[in-house]
Amino acid sequence: MGNVGASRNMLHYLDGTGETLSLDVDRMLHDDGGFRKEIEQDHLAAHQDAWRQQALEEFHRAGGDKTVVVPVESDAKHRTLQSDEWFHAVGSHAQNVSGMVIVTPGADGGPPKVSLDYQVNVWDRYNWDQGKATTFPGGVTIEDKDMGRLHRVGIAREFDMRGSNASYTHDLNGQVSGGAPTDPGREGTRGDVSRGDEENR
């Protein structure tokens, strides 16, 4: 039905290894507008002023004449993905942003330049909860208790999922910019659980 991420995760569950699976966060950001908005509002816009101020203070403490790099990280938020693809693949998850604020001296004694290099981090446990169910296109409803039973009888195994996107840069001299990232493309198929990721080979 086109839900490649959901198919990939289900196959990994049925494979029964229990190994941690890498999430394609670049693809999630591209596909899910609500997810992008949460990241921009809850993690970037909510912290950019404080992160900028913190980095500028470090810059001036260091003499104001050399580049300063300050690591930053937002608090974890628990959210639910809304697009069909990623709701079925991941659903509820934890998310945050981590990165570095970089302050460089301005040219000819001008004001310093401030930027943020960051990654979006997502993690979750692929498991099943009693009393829940998911309806798929075509009216097919799958009860969590039935899927969870596969783990209990040894046919499948639950696992951790986590991933980070490719690094992005924001100019903190102005507003946080929005918009969808470019399409990262798809590598492999729904049957290729590793999708090119060495840790899952």
GROMACS .gro file of C-alpha atoms in nm:
model
  201
    1MET     CA    1   0.000   0.000   0.000
    2GLY     CA    2   0.303   0.226  -0.025
    3ASN     CA    3   0.380   0.223   0.348
    4VAL     CA    4   0.743   0.122   0.298
    5GLY     CA    5   0.852   0.238   0.645
    6ALA     CA    6   0.576   0.040   0.815
    7SER     CA    7   0.655  -0.269   0.607
    8ARG     CA    8   1.024  -0.241   0.686
    9ASN     CA    9   0.962  -0.217   1.060
   10MET     CA   10   0.714  -0.503   1.059
   11LEU     CA   11   0.958  -0.728   0.873
   12HIS     CA   12   1.225  -0.645   1.129
   13TYR     CA   13   0.980  -0.738   1.407
   14LEU     CA   14   0.900  -1.069   1.237
   15ASP     CA   15   1.268  -1.136   1.175
   16GLY     CA   16   1.296  -1.178   1.551
   17THR     CA   17   1.650  -1.049   1.611
   18GLY     CA   18   1.550  -0.768   1.849
   19GLU     CA   19   1.837  -0.556   1.713
   20THR     CA   20   1.803  -0.177   1.721
   21LEU     CA   21   1.670  -0.038   1.392
   22SER     CA   22   1.780   0.292   1.239
   23LEU     CA   23   1.498   0.537   1.154
   24ASP     CA   24   1.508   0.746   0.836
   25VAL     CA   25   1.454   1.086   1.000
   26ASP     CA   26   1.530   1.276   0.678
   27ARG     CA   27   1.241   1.092   0.514
   28MET     CA   28   1.015   1.156   0.814
   29LEU     CA   29   1.086   1.532   0.795
   30HIS     CA   30   1.014   1.532   0.423
   31ASP     CA   31   0.692   1.332   0.443
   32ASP     CA   32   0.526   1.460   0.760
   33GLY     CA   33   0.445   1.832   0.771
   34GLY     CA   34   0.316   1.810   1.127
   35PHE     CA   35   0.642   1.656   1.241
   36ARG     CA   36   0.840   1.938   1.074
   37LYS     CA   37   0.621   2.199   1.241
   38GLU     CA   38   0.673   2.042   1.584
   39ILE     CA   39   1.049   2.047   1.538
   40GLU     CA   40   1.049   2.409   1.419
   41GLN     CA   41   0.818   2.537   1.693
   42ASP     CA   42   0.887   2.316   1.996
   43HIS     CA   43   1.261   2.273   1.957
   44LEU     CA   44   1.404   2.548   1.734
   45ALA     CA   45   1.188   2.858   1.777
   46ALA     CA   46   1.136   2.781   2.147
   47HIS     CA   47   1.510   2.773   2.220
   48GLN     CA   48   1.690   2.980   1.957
   49ASP     CA   49   1.698   3.306   2.155
   50ALA     CA   50   1.835   3.142   2.470
   51TRP     CA   51   2.089   2.937   2.273
   52ARG     CA   52   2.203   3.247   2.084
   53GLN     CA   53   2.240   3.446   2.405
   54GLN     CA   54   2.433   3.165   2.574
   55ALA     CA   55   2.674   3.137   2.281
   56LEU     CA   56   2.728   3.514   2.260
   57GLU     CA   57   2.811   3.527   2.631
   58GLU     CA   58   3.070   3.252   2.581
   59PHE     CA   59   3.206   3.438   2.278
   60HIS     CA   60   3.259   3.761   2.474
   61ARG     CA   61   3.405   3.572   2.773
   62ALA     CA   62   3.660   3.422   2.534
   63GLY     CA   63   3.766   3.769   2.420
   64GLY     CA   64   3.533   3.822   2.126
   65ASP     CA   65   3.805   3.766   1.869
   66LYS     CA   66   3.786   3.393   1.789
   67THR     CA   67   3.524   3.136   1.693
   68VAL     CA   68   3.332   2.978   1.981
   69VAL     CA   69   3.128   2.656   1.960
   70VAL     CA   70   2.862   2.581   2.225
   71PRO     CA   71   2.682   2.242   2.236
   72VAL     CA   72   2.304   2.262   2.284
   73GLU     CA   73   2.018   2.016   2.322
   74SER     CA   74   1.642   2.059   2.363
   75ASP     CA   75   1.433   1.860   2.609
   76ALA     CA   76   1.268   1.545   2.478
   77LYS     CA   77   0.904   1.579   2.371
   78HIS     CA   78   0.665   1.288   2.325
   79ARG     CA   79   0.460   1.325   2.007
   80THR     CA   80   0.267   1.116   1.752
   81LEU     CA   81   0.337   1.123   1.379
   82GLN     CA   82   0.031   1.200   1.167
   83SER     CA   83   0.107   1.093   0.809
   84ASP     CA   84  -0.021   0.745   0.721
   85GLU     CA   85   0.328   0.624   0.635
   86TRP     CA   86   0.493   0.726   0.960
   87PHE     CA   87   0.196   0.678   1.190
   88HIS     CA   88   0.191   0.312   1.090
   89ALA     CA   89   0.571   0.281   1.100
   90VAL     CA   90   0.645   0.461   1.428
   91GLY     CA   91   0.340   0.637   1.572
   92SER     CA   92   0.415   0.781   1.916
   93HIS     CA   93   0.781   0.858   1.979
   94ALA     CA   94   1.028   1.080   2.163
   95GLN     CA   95   1.198   1.364   1.974
   96ASN     CA   96   1.452   1.637   2.039
   97VAL     CA   97   1.715   1.852   1.869
   98SER     CA   98   2.087   1.853   1.943
   99GLY     CA   99   2.367   2.048   1.788
  100MET     CA  100   2.617   2.330   1.819
  101VAL     CA  101   2.579   2.707   1.813
  102ILE     CA  102   2.876   2.861   1.634
  103VAL     CA  103   2.976   3.224   1.687
  104THR     CA  104   3.237   3.374   1.454
  105PRO     CA  105   3.387   3.725   1.473
  106GLY     CA  106   3.232   3.976   1.234
  107ALA     CA  107   3.431   4.120   0.947
  108ASP     CA  108   3.616   4.447   1.014
  109GLY     CA  109   3.501   4.462   1.376
  110GLY     CA  110   3.134   4.417   1.288
  111PRO     CA  111   2.884   4.216   1.496
  112PRO     CA  112   2.956   3.844   1.531
  113LYS     CA  113   2.777   3.589   1.317
  114VAL     CA  114   2.573   3.324   1.495
  115SER     CA  115   2.453   2.996   1.342
  116LEU     CA  116   2.316   2.664   1.460
  117ASP     CA  117   2.420   2.327   1.319
  118TYR     CA  118   2.168   2.072   1.442
  119GLN     CA  119   2.017   1.728   1.401
  120VAL     CA  120   1.667   1.602   1.478
  121ASN     CA  121   1.671   1.289   1.695
  122VAL     CA  122   1.385   1.038   1.718
  123TRP     CA  123   1.363   0.724   1.930
  124ASP     CA  124   1.097   0.475   2.034
  125ARG     CA  125   1.027   0.114   2.128
  126TYR     CA  126   0.854  -0.099   1.864
  127ASN     CA  127   0.604  -0.279   2.084
  128TRP     CA  128   0.234  -0.346   2.129
  129ASP     CA  129  -0.012  -0.223   2.393
  130GLN     CA  130  -0.318  -0.406   2.521
  131GLY     CA  131  -0.646  -0.241   2.426
  132LYS     CA  132  -0.515  -0.065   2.117
  133ALA     CA  133  -0.578  -0.129   1.748
  134THR     CA  134  -0.483   0.029   1.415
  135THR     CA  135  -0.698   0.052   1.103
  136PHE     CA  136  -0.525   0.036   0.767
  137PRO     CA  137  -0.652   0.135   0.420
  138GLY     CA  138  -0.916  -0.107   0.297
  139GLY     CA  139  -1.074  -0.130   0.641
  140VAL     CA  140  -0.826  -0.381   0.781
  141THR     CA  141  -0.799  -0.347   1.161
  142ILE     CA  142  -0.511  -0.509   1.351
  143GLU     CA  143  -0.537  -0.556   1.726
  144ASP     CA  144  -0.220  -0.479   1.923
  145LYS     CA  145  -0.282  -0.784   2.145
  146ASP     CA  146  -0.262  -1.013   1.841
  147MET     CA  147   0.066  -0.860   1.720
  148GLY     CA  148   0.212  -0.863   2.073
  149ARG     CA  149   0.133  -1.234   2.107
  150LEU     CA  150   0.385  -1.306   1.829
  151HIS     CA  151   0.657  -1.175   2.062
  152ARG     CA  152   0.532  -1.370   2.361
  153VAL     CA  153   0.531  -1.703   2.174
  154GLY     CA  154   0.874  -1.644   2.018
  155ILE     CA  155   0.770  -1.584   1.655
  156ALA     CA  156   0.877  -1.217   1.658
  157ARG     CA  157   1.071  -0.984   1.886
  158GLU     CA  158   1.020  -0.620   1.990
  159PHE     CA  159   1.308  -0.375   1.937
  160ASP     CA  160   1.431  -0.020   1.986
  161MET     CA  161   1.426   0.232   1.701
  162ARG     CA  162   1.631   0.550   1.677
  163GLY     CA  163   1.772   0.786   1.419
  164SER     CA  164   1.895   1.135   1.337
  165ASN     CA  165   1.872   1.336   1.018
  166ALA     CA  166   2.157   1.483   0.818
  167SER     CA  167   2.287   1.802   0.981
  168TYR     CA  168   2.101   2.127   0.903
  169THR     CA  169   2.221   2.484   0.955
  170HIS     CA  170   2.010   2.779   1.075
  171ASP     CA  171   2.122   3.140   1.075
  172LEU     CA  172   2.050   3.264   1.429
  173ASN     CA  173   2.101   3.627   1.330
  174GLY     CA  174   1.738   3.626   1.210
  175GLN     CA  175   1.430   3.403   1.213
  176VAL     CA  176   1.429   3.026   1.204
  177SER     CA  177   1.350   2.925   0.849
  178GLY     CA  178   1.090   2.658   0.774
  179GLY     CA  179   0.989   2.460   0.469
  180ALA     CA  180   1.021   2.097   0.370
  181PRO     CA  181   1.368   1.952   0.317
  182THR     CA  182   1.447   1.815  -0.027
  183ASP     CA  183   1.336   1.460  -0.099
  184PRO     CA  184   1.614   1.233   0.036
  185GLY     CA  185   1.508   0.947  -0.191
  186ARG     CA  186   1.463   0.587  -0.089
  187GLU     CA  187   1.741   0.331  -0.074
  188GLY     CA  188   1.667  -0.038  -0.073
  189THR     CA  189   1.319  -0.185  -0.054
  190ARG     CA  190   1.072  -0.274   0.219
  191GLY     CA  191   1.250  -0.608   0.235
  192ASP     CA  192   1.591  -0.449   0.285
  193VAL     CA  193   1.579  -0.386   0.659
  194SER     CA  194   1.924  -0.228   0.672
  195ARG     CA  195   1.847   0.033   0.402
  196GLY     CA  196   2.225   0.078   0.376
  197ASP     CA  197   2.278   0.122   0.750
  198GLU     CA  198   2.583  -0.068   0.872
  199GLU     CA  199   2.452  -0.116   1.226
  200ASN     CA  200   2.159  -0.322   1.096
  201ARG     CA  201   2.349  -0.548   0.859
   0.00000   0.00000   0.00000
